[in-house]
PDB file of C-alpha atoms in Angstrom:
ATOM      1  CA  UNK A  20     -10.912   5.184  18.598  1.00  0.00           C
ATOM      2  CA  UNK A  21      -9.787   8.416  17.009  1.00  0.00           C
ATOM      3  CA  UNK A  22      -7.400   8.005  14.022  1.00  0.00           C
ATOM      4  CA  UNK A  23      -5.149  10.738  13.316  1.00  0.00           C
ATOM      5  CA  UNK A  24      -3.653  10.844   9.773  1.00  0.00           C
ATOM      6  CA  UNK A  25       0.029  12.174   9.620  1.00  0.00           C
ATOM      7  CA  UNK A  26       3.490  12.064   8.069  1.00  0.00           C
ATOM      8  CA  UNK A  27       5.725   9.082   9.354  1.00  0.00           C
ATOM      9  CA  UNK A  28       8.679  10.117  11.618  1.00  0.00           C
ATOM     10  CA  UNK A  29      11.719   7.997  12.463  1.00  0.00           C
ATOM     11  CA  UNK A  30      10.231   6.625  15.764  1.00  0.00           C
ATOM     12  CA  UNK A  31       7.501   4.994  13.788  1.00  0.00           C
ATOM     13  CA  UNK A  32       9.930   2.467  12.145  1.00  0.00           C
ATOM     14  CA  UNK A  33       9.323  -0.211  14.545  1.00  0.00           C
ATOM     15  CA  UNK A  34       5.590  -0.054  14.579  1.00  0.00           C
ATOM     16  CA  UNK A  35       5.464   0.312  10.797  1.00  0.00           C
ATOM     17  CA  UNK A  36       7.755  -2.766  10.316  1.00  0.00           C
ATOM     18  CA  UNK A  37       5.715  -4.820  12.549  1.00  0.00           C
ATOM     19  CA  UNK A  38       2.505  -4.053  11.105  1.00  0.00           C
ATOM     20  CA  UNK A  39       3.997  -4.107   7.400  1.00  0.00           C
ATOM     21  CA  UNK A  40       5.296  -7.661   7.932  1.00  0.00           C
ATOM     22  CA  UNK A  41       2.192  -8.915   9.808  1.00  0.00           C
ATOM     23  CA  UNK A  42      -0.241  -7.529   7.250  1.00  0.00           C
ATOM     24  CA  UNK A  43       1.646  -9.260   4.415  1.00  0.00           C
ATOM     25  CA  UNK A  44       1.658 -12.671   6.454  1.00  0.00           C
ATOM     26  CA  UNK A  45      -2.004 -12.521   7.066  1.00  0.00           C
ATOM     27  CA  UNK A  46      -3.187 -11.003   3.765  1.00  0.00           C
ATOM     28  CA  UNK A  47      -1.032 -12.923   1.324  1.00  0.00           C
ATOM     29  CA  UNK A  48      -1.066 -16.299   2.961  1.00  0.00           C
ATOM     30  CA  UNK A  49      -2.062 -18.897   0.424  1.00  0.00           C
ATOM     31  CA  UNK A  50      -1.648 -16.306  -2.424  1.00  0.00           C
ATOM     32  CA  UNK A  51       2.065 -15.814  -2.413  1.00  0.00           C
ATOM     33  CA  UNK A  52       4.709 -18.326  -2.127  1.00  0.00           C
ATOM     34  CA  UNK A  53       5.540 -19.067   1.725  1.00  0.00           C
ATOM     35  CA  UNK A  54       9.166 -18.414   1.143  1.00  0.00           C
ATOM     36  CA  UNK A  55       8.438 -15.079  -0.210  1.00  0.00           C
ATOM     37  CA  UNK A  56       6.255 -14.362   2.766  1.00  0.00           C
ATOM     38  CA  UNK A  57       8.927 -15.718   5.181  1.00  0.00           C
ATOM     39  CA  UNK A  58      11.445 -13.326   3.877  1.00  0.00           C
ATOM     40  CA  UNK A  59       9.346 -10.351   4.676  1.00  0.00           C
ATOM     41  CA  UNK A  60      10.317 -10.248   8.433  1.00  0.00           C
ATOM     42  CA  UNK A  61       9.558  -7.634  10.992  1.00  0.00           C
ATOM     43  CA  UNK A  62      13.417  -7.078  11.193  1.00  0.00           C
ATOM     44  CA  UNK A  63      13.723  -6.451   7.476  1.00  0.00           C
ATOM     45  CA  UNK A  64      10.690  -4.376   7.191  1.00  0.00           C
ATOM     46  CA  UNK A  65      11.833  -2.252  10.309  1.00  0.00           C
ATOM     47  CA  UNK A  66      15.171  -1.606   8.626  1.00  0.00           C
ATOM     48  CA  UNK A  67      13.278  -0.653   5.570  1.00  0.00           C
ATOM     49  CA  UNK A  68      11.194   1.838   7.535  1.00  0.00           C
ATOM     50  CA  UNK A  69      14.173   3.213   9.323  1.00  0.00           C
ATOM     51  CA  UNK A  70      15.866   4.067   5.943  1.00  0.00           C
ATOM     52  CA  UNK A  71      12.464   5.540   4.662  1.00  0.00           C
ATOM     53  CA  UNK A  72      11.483   7.768   7.409  1.00  0.00           C
ATOM     54  CA  UNK A  73      15.129   9.032   7.676  1.00  0.00           C
ATOM     55  CA  UNK A  74      15.221  10.142   4.092  1.00  0.00           C
ATOM     56  CA  UNK A  75      13.588  12.579   1.760  1.00  0.00           C
ATOM     57  CA  UNK A  76      10.863  11.166  -0.442  1.00  0.00           C
ATOM     58  CA  UNK A  77      10.838  11.704  -4.213  1.00  0.00           C
ATOM     59  CA  UNK A  78       8.885  14.676  -5.688  1.00  0.00           C
ATOM     60  CA  UNK A  79       5.181  14.211  -5.389  1.00  0.00           C
ATOM     61  CA  UNK A  80       5.247  11.151  -3.190  1.00  0.00           C
ATOM     62  CA  UNK A  81       3.372  10.968   0.174  1.00  0.00           C
ATOM     63  CA  UNK A  82       3.121   8.609   2.999  1.00  0.00           C
ATOM     64  CA  UNK A  83       0.118   8.862   5.273  1.00  0.00           C
ATOM     65  CA  UNK A  84       0.436   7.103   8.551  1.00  0.00           C
ATOM     66  CA  UNK A  85      -2.719   6.000  10.684  1.00  0.00           C
ATOM     67  CA  UNK A  86      -1.976   6.967  14.246  1.00  0.00           C
ATOM     68  CA  UNK A  87      -4.051   5.730  17.308  1.00  0.00           C
ATOM     69  CA  UNK A  88      -2.962   6.866  20.733  1.00  0.00           C
ATOM     70  CA  UNK A  89       0.624   7.582  19.388  1.00  0.00           C
ATOM     71  CA  UNK A  90       1.103   4.349  17.649  1.00  0.00           C
ATOM     72  CA  UNK A  91       1.474   4.002  13.799  1.00  0.00           C
ATOM     73  CA  UNK A  92      -1.269   1.169  12.885  1.00  0.00           C
ATOM     74  CA  UNK A  93      -1.269   1.554   9.198  1.00  0.00           C
ATOM     75  CA  UNK A  94      -0.036   3.487   6.121  1.00  0.00           C
ATOM     76  CA  UNK A  95      -0.664   4.372   2.508  1.00  0.00           C
ATOM     77  CA  UNK A  96       2.331   5.365   0.143  1.00  0.00           C
ATOM     78  CA  UNK A  97       1.431   7.226  -3.148  1.00  0.00           C
ATOM     79  CA  UNK A  98       3.332   8.991  -5.899  1.00  0.00           C
ATOM     80  CA  UNK A  99       4.025   9.073  -9.563  1.00  0.00           C
ATOM     81  CA  UNK A 100       3.318   5.945 -11.371  1.00  0.00           C
ATOM     82  CA  UNK A 101       6.340   3.786 -11.683  1.00  0.00           C
ATOM     83  CA  UNK A 102       5.583   1.700 -14.617  1.00  0.00           C
ATOM     84  CA  UNK A 103       6.644   1.839 -18.253  1.00  0.00           C
ATOM     85  CA  UNK A 104       3.145   1.632 -19.601  1.00  0.00           C
ATOM     86  CA  UNK A 105       1.445   3.988 -17.149  1.00  0.00           C
ATOM     87  CA  UNK A 106      -1.591   5.948 -18.352  1.00  0.00           C
ATOM     88  CA  UNK A 107      -0.199   9.518 -19.287  1.00  0.00           C
ATOM     89  CA  UNK A 108      -0.046  11.771 -16.117  1.00  0.00           C
ATOM     90  CA  UNK A 109      -1.089   8.812 -13.520  1.00  0.00           C
ATOM     91  CA  UNK A 110      -0.162   8.657  -9.938  1.00  0.00           C
ATOM     92  CA  UNK A 111       0.004   5.294  -8.163  1.00  0.00           C
ATOM     93  CA  UNK A 112      -0.967   4.024  -4.652  1.00  0.00           C
ATOM     94  CA  UNK A 113       2.230   2.059  -4.065  1.00  0.00           C
ATOM     95  CA  UNK A 114       0.994   0.263  -0.837  1.00  0.00           C
ATOM     96  CA  UNK A 115      -1.568   0.430   1.797  1.00  0.00           C
ATOM     97  CA  UNK A 116      -1.321  -1.765   4.798  1.00  0.00           C
ATOM     98  CA  UNK A 117      -3.134  -1.733   8.179  1.00  0.00           C
ATOM     99  CA  UNK A 118      -2.079  -3.916  11.237  1.00  0.00           C
ATOM    100  CA  UNK A 119      -4.488  -6.944  10.976  1.00  0.00           C
ATOM    101  CA  UNK A 120      -5.853  -6.555  14.488  1.00  0.00           C
ATOM    102  CA  UNK A 121      -7.171  -3.157  13.185  1.00  0.00           C
ATOM    103  CA  UNK A 122      -8.964  -4.500  10.189  1.00  0.00           C
ATOM    104  CA  UNK A 123     -12.526  -3.517   9.839  1.00  0.00           C
ATOM    105  CA  UNK A 124     -12.073  -0.616  11.987  1.00  0.00           C
ATOM    106  CA  UNK A 125     -12.066   2.341   9.357  1.00  0.00           C
ATOM    107  CA  UNK A 126      -8.415   2.668   9.336  1.00  0.00           C
ATOM    108  CA  UNK A 127      -8.115   1.251   5.650  1.00  0.00           C
ATOM    109  CA  UNK A 128     -10.885   3.731   4.701  1.00  0.00           C
ATOM    110  CA  UNK A 129      -9.211   6.783   6.444  1.00  0.00           C
ATOM    111  CA  UNK A 130      -5.801   5.854   4.683  1.00  0.00           C
ATOM    112  CA  UNK A 131      -7.260   5.387   1.452  1.00  0.00           C
ATOM    113  CA  UNK A 132      -9.132   8.854   1.581  1.00  0.00           C
ATOM    114  CA  UNK A 133      -5.789  10.394   2.624  1.00  0.00           C
ATOM    115  CA  UNK A 134      -4.205   8.647  -0.373  1.00  0.00           C
ATOM    116  CA  UNK A 135      -6.864  10.070  -2.628  1.00  0.00           C
ATOM    117  CA  UNK A 136      -6.363  13.529  -1.251  1.00  0.00           C
ATOM    118  CA  UNK A 137      -2.687  13.333  -1.681  1.00  0.00           C
ATOM    119  CA  UNK A 138      -2.783  12.023  -5.298  1.00  0.00           C
ATOM    120  CA  UNK A 139      -5.417  14.759  -6.316  1.00  0.00           C
ATOM    121  CA  UNK A 140      -3.367  17.438  -4.475  1.00  0.00           C
ATOM    122  CA  UNK A 141      -0.144  16.196  -6.394  1.00  0.00           C
ATOM    123  CA  UNK A 142      -2.005  17.016  -9.793  1.00  0.00           C
ATOM    124  CA  UNK A 143      -2.648  13.400 -10.893  1.00  0.00           C
ATOM    125  CA  UNK A 144      -6.063  13.137 -12.652  1.00  0.00           C
ATOM    126  CA  UNK A 145      -5.884   9.430 -12.509  1.00  0.00           C
ATOM    127  CA  UNK A 146      -4.077   6.702 -10.310  1.00  0.00           C
ATOM    128  CA  UNK A 147      -3.406   3.081 -10.430  1.00  0.00           C
ATOM    129  CA  UNK A 148      -2.541   0.357  -7.920  1.00  0.00           C
ATOM    130  CA  UNK A 149      -1.733  -3.315  -8.425  1.00  0.00           C
ATOM    131  CA  UNK A 150      -3.458  -6.027  -6.562  1.00  0.00           C
ATOM    132  CA  UNK A 151      -3.252  -9.797  -6.550  1.00  0.00           C
ATOM    133  CA  UNK A 152      -5.987 -11.418  -8.505  1.00  0.00           C
ATOM    134  CA  UNK A 153      -7.080 -13.686  -5.675  1.00  0.00           C
ATOM    135  CA  UNK A 154      -7.169 -10.970  -2.967  1.00  0.00           C
ATOM    136  CA  UNK A 155     -10.837 -10.700  -2.850  1.00  0.00           C
ATOM    137  CA  UNK A 156     -10.976  -8.668   0.266  1.00  0.00           C
ATOM    138  CA  UNK A 157      -8.601  -5.848  -1.247  1.00  0.00           C
ATOM    139  CA  UNK A 158     -10.504  -5.932  -4.591  1.00  0.00           C
ATOM    140  CA  UNK A 159     -13.787  -5.358  -2.877  1.00  0.00           C
ATOM    141  CA  UNK A 160     -12.433  -2.620  -0.854  1.00  0.00           C
ATOM    142  CA  UNK A 161     -10.954  -0.722  -3.663  1.00  0.00           C
ATOM    143  CA  UNK A 162     -14.144  -1.297  -5.727  1.00  0.00           C
ATOM    144  CA  UNK A 163     -16.178   0.168  -2.957  1.00  0.00           C
ATOM    145  CA  UNK A 164     -13.976   3.506  -3.248  1.00  0.00           C
ATOM    146  CA  UNK A 165     -14.269   3.972  -6.802  1.00  0.00           C
ATOM    147  CA  UNK A 166     -11.383   1.916  -8.295  1.00  0.00           C
ATOM    148  CA  UNK A 167     -12.012  -0.639 -11.058  1.00  0.00           C
ATOM    149  CA  UNK A 168      -9.836  -3.252 -12.953  1.00  0.00           C
ATOM    150  CA  UNK A 169      -8.490  -1.684 -16.083  1.00  0.00           C
ATOM    151  CA  UNK A 170      -7.478  -4.809 -17.858  1.00  0.00           C
ATOM    152  CA  UNK A 171      -3.579  -4.687 -17.407  1.00  0.00           C
ATOM    153  CA  UNK A 172      -1.792  -7.450 -15.827  1.00  0.00           C
ATOM    154  CA  UNK A 173       1.757  -8.339 -14.913  1.00  0.00           C
ATOM    155  CA  UNK A 174       4.014 -10.843 -13.285  1.00  0.00           C
ATOM    156  CA  UNK A 175       6.103  -9.315 -10.357  1.00  0.00           C
ATOM    157  CA  UNK A 176       9.225 -11.125 -10.303  1.00  0.00           C
ATOM    158  CA  UNK A 177      10.721  -9.406  -7.319  1.00  0.00           C
ATOM    159  CA  UNK A 178      12.233 -11.649  -4.488  1.00  0.00           C
ATOM    160  CA  UNK A 179      13.048 -14.327  -6.986  1.00  0.00           C
ATOM    161  CA  UNK A 180       9.228 -15.472  -7.249  1.00  0.00           C
ATOM    162  CA  UNK A 181       6.668 -14.943  -9.809  1.00  0.00           C
ATOM    163  CA  UNK A 182       3.503 -13.209  -8.497  1.00  0.00           C
ATOM    164  CA  UNK A 183       0.724 -12.513 -10.695  1.00  0.00           C
ATOM    165  CA  UNK A 184      -1.010  -8.910 -10.353  1.00  0.00           C
ATOM    166  CA  UNK A 185      -3.763  -6.895 -12.075  1.00  0.00           C
ATOM    167  CA  UNK A 186      -4.089  -3.205 -12.207  1.00  0.00           C
ATOM    168  CA  UNK A 187      -6.823  -1.114 -10.832  1.00  0.00           C
ATOM    169  CA  UNK A 188      -7.494   2.592 -11.957  1.00  0.00           C
ATOM    170  CA  UNK A 189      -9.377   5.701 -10.427  1.00  0.00           C
ATOM    171  CA  UNK A 190      -9.930   9.126 -11.781  1.00  0.00           C
ATOM    172  CA  UNK A 191      -9.945  12.216  -9.543  1.00  0.00           C
TER     173      UNK A 191
END
């Protein structure tokens, strides 16, 4: 399987919407409220990706898409840190998702490496990301690639639910 890393295009919206919704359903089952997960439908995610791929991203934002055989199977999205208490000059890994049937195949690693390159190329000496405390699979993955918990926590209240998160950081 040859993985190509590239920018997203509008024709990726359906594949990105499907993998995004499915990755959330599988990865966060039992960790997020079922009602919140149920609201993250393929249709809603596809509409979101239609908007994203049709628009211009903000300065220093990058989206890397993992493509196999012309189909998007994962993505990583990076840009400037969005929080009020960001470390000075920090970038952020906003999201990384891979189609669940492609887990354990090197796609996540290829995307994370592309994210690291994008963050460093954008001039961020440090980056952060937010992860669920109980998401051991993701935490081990990030830790294998040089990320560490930095002690910051928050409650994400988007979608009408409170979801606890912890921050990881990595220097470049």
